[in-house]
Tab-separated table of C-alpha atoms and ligand atoms in Angstrom:
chain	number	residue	atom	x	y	z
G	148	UNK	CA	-31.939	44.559	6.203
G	149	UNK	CA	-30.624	47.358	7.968
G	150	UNK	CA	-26.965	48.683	7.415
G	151	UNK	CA	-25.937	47.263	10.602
G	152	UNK	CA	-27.204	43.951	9.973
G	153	UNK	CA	-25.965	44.087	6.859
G	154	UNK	CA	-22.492	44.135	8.127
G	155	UNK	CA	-22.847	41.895	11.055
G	156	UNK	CA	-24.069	38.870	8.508
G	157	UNK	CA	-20.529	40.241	6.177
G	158	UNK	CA	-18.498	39.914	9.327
G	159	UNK	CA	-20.028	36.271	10.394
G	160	UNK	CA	-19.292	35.297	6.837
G	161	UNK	CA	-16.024	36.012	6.326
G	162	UNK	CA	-15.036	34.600	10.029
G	163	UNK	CA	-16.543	31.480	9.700
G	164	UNK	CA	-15.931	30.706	6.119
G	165	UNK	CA	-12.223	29.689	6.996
G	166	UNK	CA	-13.127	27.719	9.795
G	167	UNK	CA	-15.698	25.991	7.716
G	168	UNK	CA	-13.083	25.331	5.018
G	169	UNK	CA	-10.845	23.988	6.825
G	170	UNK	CA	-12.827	21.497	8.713
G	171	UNK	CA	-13.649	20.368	5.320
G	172	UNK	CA	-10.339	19.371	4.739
G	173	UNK	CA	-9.845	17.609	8.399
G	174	UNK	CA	-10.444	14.423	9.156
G	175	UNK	CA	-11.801	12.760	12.642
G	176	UNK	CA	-8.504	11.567	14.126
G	177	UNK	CA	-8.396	8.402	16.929
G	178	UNK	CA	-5.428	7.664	18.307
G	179	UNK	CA	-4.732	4.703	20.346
G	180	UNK	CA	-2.230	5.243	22.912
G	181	UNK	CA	0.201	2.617	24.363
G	182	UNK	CA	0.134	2.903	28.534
G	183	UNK	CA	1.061	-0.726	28.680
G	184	UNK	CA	-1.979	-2.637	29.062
G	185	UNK	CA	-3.964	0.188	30.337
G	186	UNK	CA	-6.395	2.440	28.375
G	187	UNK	CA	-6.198	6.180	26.441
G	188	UNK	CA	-8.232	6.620	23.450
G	189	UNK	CA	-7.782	10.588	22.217
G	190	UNK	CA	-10.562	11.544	19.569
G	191	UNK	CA	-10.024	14.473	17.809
G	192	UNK	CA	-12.800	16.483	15.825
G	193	UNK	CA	-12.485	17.853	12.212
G	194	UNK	CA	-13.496	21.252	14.608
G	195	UNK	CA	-10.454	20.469	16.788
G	196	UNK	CA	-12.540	19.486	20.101
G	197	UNK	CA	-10.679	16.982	21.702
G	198	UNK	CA	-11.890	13.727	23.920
G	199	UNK	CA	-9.744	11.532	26.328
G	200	UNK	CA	-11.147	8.158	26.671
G	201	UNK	CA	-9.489	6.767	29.909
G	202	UNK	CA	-5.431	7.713	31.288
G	203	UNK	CA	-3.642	4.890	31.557
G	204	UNK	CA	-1.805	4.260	35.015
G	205	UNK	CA	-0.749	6.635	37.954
G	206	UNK	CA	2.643	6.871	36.772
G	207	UNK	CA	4.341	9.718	34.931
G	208	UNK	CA	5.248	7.542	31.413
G	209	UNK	CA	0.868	7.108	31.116
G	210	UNK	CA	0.571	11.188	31.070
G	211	UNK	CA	3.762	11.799	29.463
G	212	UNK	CA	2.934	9.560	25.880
G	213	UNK	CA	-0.667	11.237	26.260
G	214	UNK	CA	0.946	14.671	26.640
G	215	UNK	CA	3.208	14.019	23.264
G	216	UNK	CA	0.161	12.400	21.615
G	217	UNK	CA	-2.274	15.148	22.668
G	218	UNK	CA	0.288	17.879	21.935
G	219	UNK	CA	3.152	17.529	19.827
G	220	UNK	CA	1.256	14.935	17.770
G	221	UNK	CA	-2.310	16.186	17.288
G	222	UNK	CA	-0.967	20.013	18.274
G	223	UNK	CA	-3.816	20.288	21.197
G	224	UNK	CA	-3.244	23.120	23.600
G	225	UNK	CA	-6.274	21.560	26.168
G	226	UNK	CA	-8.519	18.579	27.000
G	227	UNK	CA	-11.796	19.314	26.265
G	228	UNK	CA	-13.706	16.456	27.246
G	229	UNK	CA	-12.587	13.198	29.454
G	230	UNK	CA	-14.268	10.051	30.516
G	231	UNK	CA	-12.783	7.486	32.703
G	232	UNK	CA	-15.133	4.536	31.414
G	233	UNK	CA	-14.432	3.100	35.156
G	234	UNK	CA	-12.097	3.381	38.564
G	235	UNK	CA	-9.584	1.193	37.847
G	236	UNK	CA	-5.978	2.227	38.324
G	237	UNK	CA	-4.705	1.461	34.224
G	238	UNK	CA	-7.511	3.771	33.206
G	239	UNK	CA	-7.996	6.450	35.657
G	240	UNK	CA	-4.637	6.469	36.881
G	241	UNK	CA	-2.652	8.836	34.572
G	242	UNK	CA	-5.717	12.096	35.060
G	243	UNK	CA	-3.984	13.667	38.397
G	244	UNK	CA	-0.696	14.002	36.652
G	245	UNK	CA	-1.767	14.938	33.307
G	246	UNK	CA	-4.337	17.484	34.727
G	247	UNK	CA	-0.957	19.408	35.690
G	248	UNK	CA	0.594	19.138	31.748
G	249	UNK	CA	-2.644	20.130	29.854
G	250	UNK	CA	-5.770	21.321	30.960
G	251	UNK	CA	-8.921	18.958	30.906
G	252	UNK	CA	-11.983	20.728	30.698
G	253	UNK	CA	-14.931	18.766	31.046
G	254	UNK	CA	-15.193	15.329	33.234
G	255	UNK	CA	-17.570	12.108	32.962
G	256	UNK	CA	-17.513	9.007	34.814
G	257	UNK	CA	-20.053	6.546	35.757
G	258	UNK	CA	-20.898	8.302	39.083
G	259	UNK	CA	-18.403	7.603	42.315
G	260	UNK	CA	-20.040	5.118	44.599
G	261	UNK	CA	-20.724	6.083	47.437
G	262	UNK	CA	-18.803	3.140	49.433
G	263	UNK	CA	-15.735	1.789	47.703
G	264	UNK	CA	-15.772	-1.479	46.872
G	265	UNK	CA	-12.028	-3.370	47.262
G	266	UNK	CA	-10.742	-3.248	43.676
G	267	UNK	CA	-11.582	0.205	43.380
G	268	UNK	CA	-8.439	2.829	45.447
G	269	UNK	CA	-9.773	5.543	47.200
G	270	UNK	CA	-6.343	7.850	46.457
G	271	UNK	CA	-7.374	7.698	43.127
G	272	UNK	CA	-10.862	8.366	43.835
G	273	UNK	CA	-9.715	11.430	45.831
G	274	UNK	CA	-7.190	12.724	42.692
G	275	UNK	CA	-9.795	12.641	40.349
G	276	UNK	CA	-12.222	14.539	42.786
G	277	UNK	CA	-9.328	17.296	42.927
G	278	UNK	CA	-8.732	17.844	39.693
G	279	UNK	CA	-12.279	17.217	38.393
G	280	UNK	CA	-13.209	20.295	40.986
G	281	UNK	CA	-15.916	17.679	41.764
G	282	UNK	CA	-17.952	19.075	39.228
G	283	UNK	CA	-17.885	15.710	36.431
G	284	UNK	CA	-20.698	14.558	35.395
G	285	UNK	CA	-22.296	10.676	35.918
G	286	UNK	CA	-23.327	9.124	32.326
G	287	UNK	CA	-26.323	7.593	32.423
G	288	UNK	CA	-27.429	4.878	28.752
G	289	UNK	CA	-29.093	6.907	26.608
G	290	UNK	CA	-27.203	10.082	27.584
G	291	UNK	CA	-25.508	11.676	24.431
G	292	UNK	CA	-22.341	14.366	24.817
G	293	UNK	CA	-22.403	16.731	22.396
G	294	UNK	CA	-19.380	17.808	19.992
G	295	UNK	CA	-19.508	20.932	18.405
G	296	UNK	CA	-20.437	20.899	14.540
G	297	UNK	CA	-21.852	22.392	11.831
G	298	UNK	CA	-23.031	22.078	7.949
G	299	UNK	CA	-19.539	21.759	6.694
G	300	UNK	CA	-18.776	18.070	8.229
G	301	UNK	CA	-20.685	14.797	8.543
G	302	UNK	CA	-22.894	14.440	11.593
G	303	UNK	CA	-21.068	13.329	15.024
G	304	UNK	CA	-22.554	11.914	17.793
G	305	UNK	CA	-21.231	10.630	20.782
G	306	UNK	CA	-23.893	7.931	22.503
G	307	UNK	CA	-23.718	6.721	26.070
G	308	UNK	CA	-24.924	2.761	25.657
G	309	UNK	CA	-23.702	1.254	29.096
G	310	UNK	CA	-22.839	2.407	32.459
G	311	UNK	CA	-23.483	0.992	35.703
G	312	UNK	CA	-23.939	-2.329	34.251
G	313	UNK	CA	-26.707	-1.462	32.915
G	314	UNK	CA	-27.324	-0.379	28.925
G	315	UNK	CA	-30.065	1.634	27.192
G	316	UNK	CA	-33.446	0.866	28.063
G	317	UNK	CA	-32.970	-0.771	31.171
G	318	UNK	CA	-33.840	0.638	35.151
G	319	UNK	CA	-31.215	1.686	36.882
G	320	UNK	CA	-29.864	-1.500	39.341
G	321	UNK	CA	-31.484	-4.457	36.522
G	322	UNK	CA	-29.400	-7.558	37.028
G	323	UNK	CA	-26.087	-8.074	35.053
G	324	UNK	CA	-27.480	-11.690	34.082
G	325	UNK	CA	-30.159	-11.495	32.002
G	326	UNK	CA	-30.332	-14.906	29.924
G	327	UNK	CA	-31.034	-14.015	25.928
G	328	UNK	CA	-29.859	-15.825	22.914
G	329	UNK	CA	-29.788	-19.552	22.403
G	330	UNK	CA	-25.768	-19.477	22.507
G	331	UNK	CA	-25.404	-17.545	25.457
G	332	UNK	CA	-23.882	-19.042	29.080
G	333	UNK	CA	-23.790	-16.761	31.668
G	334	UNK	CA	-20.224	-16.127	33.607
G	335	UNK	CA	-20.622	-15.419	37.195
G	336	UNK	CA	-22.093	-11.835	37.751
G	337	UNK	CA	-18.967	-9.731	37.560
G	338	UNK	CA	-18.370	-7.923	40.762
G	339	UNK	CA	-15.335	-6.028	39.579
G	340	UNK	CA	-16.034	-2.091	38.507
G	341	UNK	CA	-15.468	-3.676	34.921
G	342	UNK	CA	-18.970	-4.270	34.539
G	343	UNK	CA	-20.147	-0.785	35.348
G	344	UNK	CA	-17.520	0.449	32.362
G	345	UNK	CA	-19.509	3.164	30.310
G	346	UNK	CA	-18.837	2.112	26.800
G	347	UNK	CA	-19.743	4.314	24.317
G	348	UNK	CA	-20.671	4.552	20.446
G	349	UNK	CA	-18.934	7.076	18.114
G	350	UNK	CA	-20.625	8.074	14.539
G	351	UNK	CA	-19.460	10.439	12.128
G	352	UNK	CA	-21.229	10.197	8.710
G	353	UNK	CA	-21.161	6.151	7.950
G	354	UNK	CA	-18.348	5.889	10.696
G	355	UNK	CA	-18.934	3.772	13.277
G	356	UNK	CA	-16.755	3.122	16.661
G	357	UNK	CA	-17.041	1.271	19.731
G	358	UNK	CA	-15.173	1.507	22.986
G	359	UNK	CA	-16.448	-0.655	25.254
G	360	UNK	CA	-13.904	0.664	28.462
G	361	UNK	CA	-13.459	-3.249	29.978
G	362	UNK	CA	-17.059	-4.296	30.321
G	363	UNK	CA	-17.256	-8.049	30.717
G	364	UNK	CA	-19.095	-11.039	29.191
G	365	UNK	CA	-22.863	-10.592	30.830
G	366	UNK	CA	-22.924	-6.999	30.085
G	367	UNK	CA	-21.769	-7.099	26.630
G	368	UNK	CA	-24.580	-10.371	25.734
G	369	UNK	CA	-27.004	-7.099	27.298
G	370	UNK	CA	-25.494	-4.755	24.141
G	371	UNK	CA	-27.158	-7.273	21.891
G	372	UNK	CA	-29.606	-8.916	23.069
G	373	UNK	CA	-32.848	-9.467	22.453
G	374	UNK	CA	-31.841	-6.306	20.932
G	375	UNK	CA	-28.775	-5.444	18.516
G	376	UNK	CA	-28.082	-1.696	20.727
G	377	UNK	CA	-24.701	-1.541	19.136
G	378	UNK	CA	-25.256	-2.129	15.664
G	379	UNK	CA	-22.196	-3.139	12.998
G	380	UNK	CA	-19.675	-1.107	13.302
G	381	UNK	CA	-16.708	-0.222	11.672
G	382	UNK	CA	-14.006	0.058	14.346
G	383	UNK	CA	-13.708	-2.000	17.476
G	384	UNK	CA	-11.369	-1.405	20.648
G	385	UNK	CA	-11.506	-4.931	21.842
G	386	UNK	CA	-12.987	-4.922	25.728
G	387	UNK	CA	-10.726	-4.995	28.377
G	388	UNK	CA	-7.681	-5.113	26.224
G	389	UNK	CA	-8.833	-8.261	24.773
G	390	UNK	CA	-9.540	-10.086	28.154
G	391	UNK	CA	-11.012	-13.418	27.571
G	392	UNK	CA	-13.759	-12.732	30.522
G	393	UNK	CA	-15.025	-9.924	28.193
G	394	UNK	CA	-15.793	-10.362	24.290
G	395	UNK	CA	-18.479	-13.072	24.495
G	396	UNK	CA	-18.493	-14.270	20.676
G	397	UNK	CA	-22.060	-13.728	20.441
G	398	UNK	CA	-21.194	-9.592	21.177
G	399	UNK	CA	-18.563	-9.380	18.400
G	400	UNK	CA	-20.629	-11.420	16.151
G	401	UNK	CA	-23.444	-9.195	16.708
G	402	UNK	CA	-20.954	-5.883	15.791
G	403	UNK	CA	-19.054	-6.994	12.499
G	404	UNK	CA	-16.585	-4.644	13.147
G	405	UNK	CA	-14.342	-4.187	10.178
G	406	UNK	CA	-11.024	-3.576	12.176
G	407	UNK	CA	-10.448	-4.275	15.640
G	408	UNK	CA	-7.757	-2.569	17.980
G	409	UNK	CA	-6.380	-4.251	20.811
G	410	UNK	CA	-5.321	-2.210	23.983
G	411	UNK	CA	-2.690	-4.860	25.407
G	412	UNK	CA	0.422	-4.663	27.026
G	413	UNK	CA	2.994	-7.027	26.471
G	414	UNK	CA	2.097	-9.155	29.001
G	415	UNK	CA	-1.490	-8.202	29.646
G	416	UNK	CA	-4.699	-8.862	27.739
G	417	UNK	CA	-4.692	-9.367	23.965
G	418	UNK	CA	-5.697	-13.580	25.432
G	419	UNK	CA	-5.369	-16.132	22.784
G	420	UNK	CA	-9.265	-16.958	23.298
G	421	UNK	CA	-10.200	-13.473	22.392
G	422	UNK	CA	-7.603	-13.516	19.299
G	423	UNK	CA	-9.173	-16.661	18.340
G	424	UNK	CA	-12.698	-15.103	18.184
G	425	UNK	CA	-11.695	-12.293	16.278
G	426	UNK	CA	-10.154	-14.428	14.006
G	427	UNK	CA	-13.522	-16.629	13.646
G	428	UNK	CA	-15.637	-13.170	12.632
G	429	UNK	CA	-15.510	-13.711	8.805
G	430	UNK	CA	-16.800	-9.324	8.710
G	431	UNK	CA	-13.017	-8.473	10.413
G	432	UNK	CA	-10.354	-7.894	8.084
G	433	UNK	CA	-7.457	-6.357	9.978
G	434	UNK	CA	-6.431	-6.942	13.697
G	435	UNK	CA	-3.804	-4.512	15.230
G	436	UNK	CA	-2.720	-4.459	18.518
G	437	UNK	CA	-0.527	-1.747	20.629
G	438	UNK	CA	1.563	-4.516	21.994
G	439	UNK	CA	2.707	-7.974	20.662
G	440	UNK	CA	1.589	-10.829	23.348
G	441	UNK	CA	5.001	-11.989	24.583
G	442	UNK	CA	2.906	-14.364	26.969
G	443	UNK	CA	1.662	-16.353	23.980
G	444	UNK	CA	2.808	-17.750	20.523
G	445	UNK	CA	2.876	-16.043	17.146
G	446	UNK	CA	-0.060	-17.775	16.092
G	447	UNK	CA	-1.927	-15.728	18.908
G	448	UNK	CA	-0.877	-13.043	17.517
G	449	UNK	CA	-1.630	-10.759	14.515
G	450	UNK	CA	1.486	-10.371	12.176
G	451	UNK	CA	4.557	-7.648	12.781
G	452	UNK	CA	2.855	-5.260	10.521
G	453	UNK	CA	-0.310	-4.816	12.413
G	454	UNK	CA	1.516	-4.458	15.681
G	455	UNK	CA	2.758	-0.969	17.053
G	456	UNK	CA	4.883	-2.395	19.988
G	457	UNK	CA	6.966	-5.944	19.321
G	458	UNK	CA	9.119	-5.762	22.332
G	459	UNK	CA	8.624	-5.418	25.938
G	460	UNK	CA	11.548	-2.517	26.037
G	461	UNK	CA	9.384	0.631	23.873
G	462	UNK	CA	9.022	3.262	22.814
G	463	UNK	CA	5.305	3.854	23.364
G	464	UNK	CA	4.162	3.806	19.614
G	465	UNK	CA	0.431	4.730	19.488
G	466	UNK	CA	-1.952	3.693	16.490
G	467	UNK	CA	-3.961	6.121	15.038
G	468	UNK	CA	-6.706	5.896	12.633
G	469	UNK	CA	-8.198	8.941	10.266
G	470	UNK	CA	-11.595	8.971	9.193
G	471	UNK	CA	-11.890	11.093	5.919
G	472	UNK	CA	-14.094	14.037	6.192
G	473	UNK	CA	-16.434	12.697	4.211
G	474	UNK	CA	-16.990	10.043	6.755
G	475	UNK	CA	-16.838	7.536	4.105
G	476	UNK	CA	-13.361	5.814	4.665
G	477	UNK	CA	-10.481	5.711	6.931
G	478	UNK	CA	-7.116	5.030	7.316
G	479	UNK	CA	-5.063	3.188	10.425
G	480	UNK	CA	-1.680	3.777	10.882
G	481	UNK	CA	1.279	2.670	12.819
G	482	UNK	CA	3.131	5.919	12.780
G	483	UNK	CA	6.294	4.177	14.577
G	484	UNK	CA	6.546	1.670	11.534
G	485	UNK	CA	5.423	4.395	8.879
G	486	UNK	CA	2.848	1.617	7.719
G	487	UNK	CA	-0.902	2.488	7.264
G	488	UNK	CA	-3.713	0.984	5.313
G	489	UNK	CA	-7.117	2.107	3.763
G	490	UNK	CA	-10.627	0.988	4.634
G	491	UNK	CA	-13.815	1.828	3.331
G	492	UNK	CA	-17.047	2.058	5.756
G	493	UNK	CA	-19.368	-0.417	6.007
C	663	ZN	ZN1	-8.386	-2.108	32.141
């Protein structure tokens, strides 16, 4: 090796041994952020790459509690990747005005349609087509987004399984009924964007994750059936903030997720049908949820402890969960309540 070469390889060494280190040490770090029955899942990388799932709503609390999440919490300086799982206002609302605190770097979506159908508001359309330069990119099933890595962590992989209403394997434009399973009754095809939600699959090491944006019932029986796409997983964020249109039994059955995060407001999702079927899916031992249900009992509820937000008046407490960087365990915390507990993968 010449001397040049030599010193080059010296040089690399001694820069990257640090960083190497010290993602050794780091864990993978979700944290579930309360925008009041809306959606914003920040994932952050033992490399420190950073991706928003969702914004919450067009109002200036949404980007504000992301802002303090993303930056006084989990000391990010930018956004590097964001995907709005789907064009509804409580998850694509808060992007225009948290564009302007932080940067975001890279967009996804599940394409803009080309006419917009009623539920879907063209001002927010428009804001995200500003501040996404229109350059974001349309996920597709099957597509994968790449995090940076290397030797020193676990492998991480970020899988596209639905979009469009459609999940991996299928044409684009399949039907959103398609009858599988002996259990399974169809709901009325979803119209809403819900269905076209891209819901995604998160591994690092053992560590598996789901977030499933707000796809509905039809869609989800899709996931797993004839075959299993999903797989058991260790963490869930319950569809459509625990909507009991979405989380068809025969879907969580199929995931025998370990823990399961609800994304409710206090008066919005978290339904006491969907609480029930966690409840009846013997492989879940913890249910938290960002928001106590003030719209149903306590018994449709998961106890104080597991709950980040008991009253309606809040302070926005987020949950966050830690995957070791051995991939092997995690922890989920309620920061706000200084409680956390341990969990091992499956
Ligand atoms: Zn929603």
């Amino acid at each position: 090796m010449n001397p040049m070469k030599r010193l080059f390889l010296l040089l690399s060494i001694l820069v990257l041994l640090p960083l190497t280190i010290q993602a050794r040490q780091r864990p993978l770090d979700i944290y579930f952020i309360d925008v009041e029955g809306g959606a914003a899942t920040l994932i952050v990388t033992p490399l420190g790459e950073s991706m928003l799932i969702d914004s919450g709503f067009p109002e200036d609390r949404d980007a504000q509690r992301i802002l303090h999440v993303a930056k006084d919490v989990a000391g990010l300086t930018r956004i590097d990747h964001y995907i709005t799982t789907h064009w509804h206002r409580d998850h694509v609302g808060g992007i225009l005005l948290l564009s302007k605190l932080i940067p975001v770097k890279n967009f996804y979506d599940h394409g803009i349609p080309a006419t917009l159908s009623s539920d879907i508001n063209a001002e927010q359309i428009n804001a995200y087509k500003i501040v996404s330069e229109n350059k974001s990119t349309a996920l597709r099933p099957g597509d994968e987004i790449k995090f940076l890595s290397d030797r020193s962590i676990p492998r991480l992989r970020f899988r596209i399984l639905a979009a469009n209403a459609v999940v991996v394997g299928e044409e684009a434009g399949a039907p959103q009924i398609k009858p599988c399973g002996d259990d399974f009754k169809p709901m009325e095809e979803d119209k809403t964007d819900n269905a076209n939600s891209v819901g995604v699959l998160l591994t690092f090491g053992g560590f598996r994750f789901f977030d499933g944006g707000d796809l509905t019932w039809n869609v989800e029986n899709k996931l797993v059936c004839p075959k299993n796409l999903v797989g058991p997983i260790d963490l869930f964020q319950v569809n459509h903030h625990g909507s009991s249109n979405s989380n068809n039994p025969t879907f969580v059955r199929a995931l025998k997720p370990r823990v399961a995060i609800i994304d409710n407001g206090p008066r919005k999702g978290g339904d006491a049908k969907t609480y029930a079927t966690l409840k009846s899916v013997p492989e879940i031992e913890a249910i938290y949820q960002l928001h106590k249900n003030l719209a149903t009992t306590w018994n449709d509820n998961t106890a104080s402890a597991f709950i980040a937000n008991d009253d309606e008046k809040c302070q926005g407490e987020f949950i966050k969960v830690s995957v070791k960087p051995d991939g092997r365990s995690y922890r989920v915390e309620i920061p706000g309540k200084k409680i956390g507990t341990d969990y091992l993968v499956r």
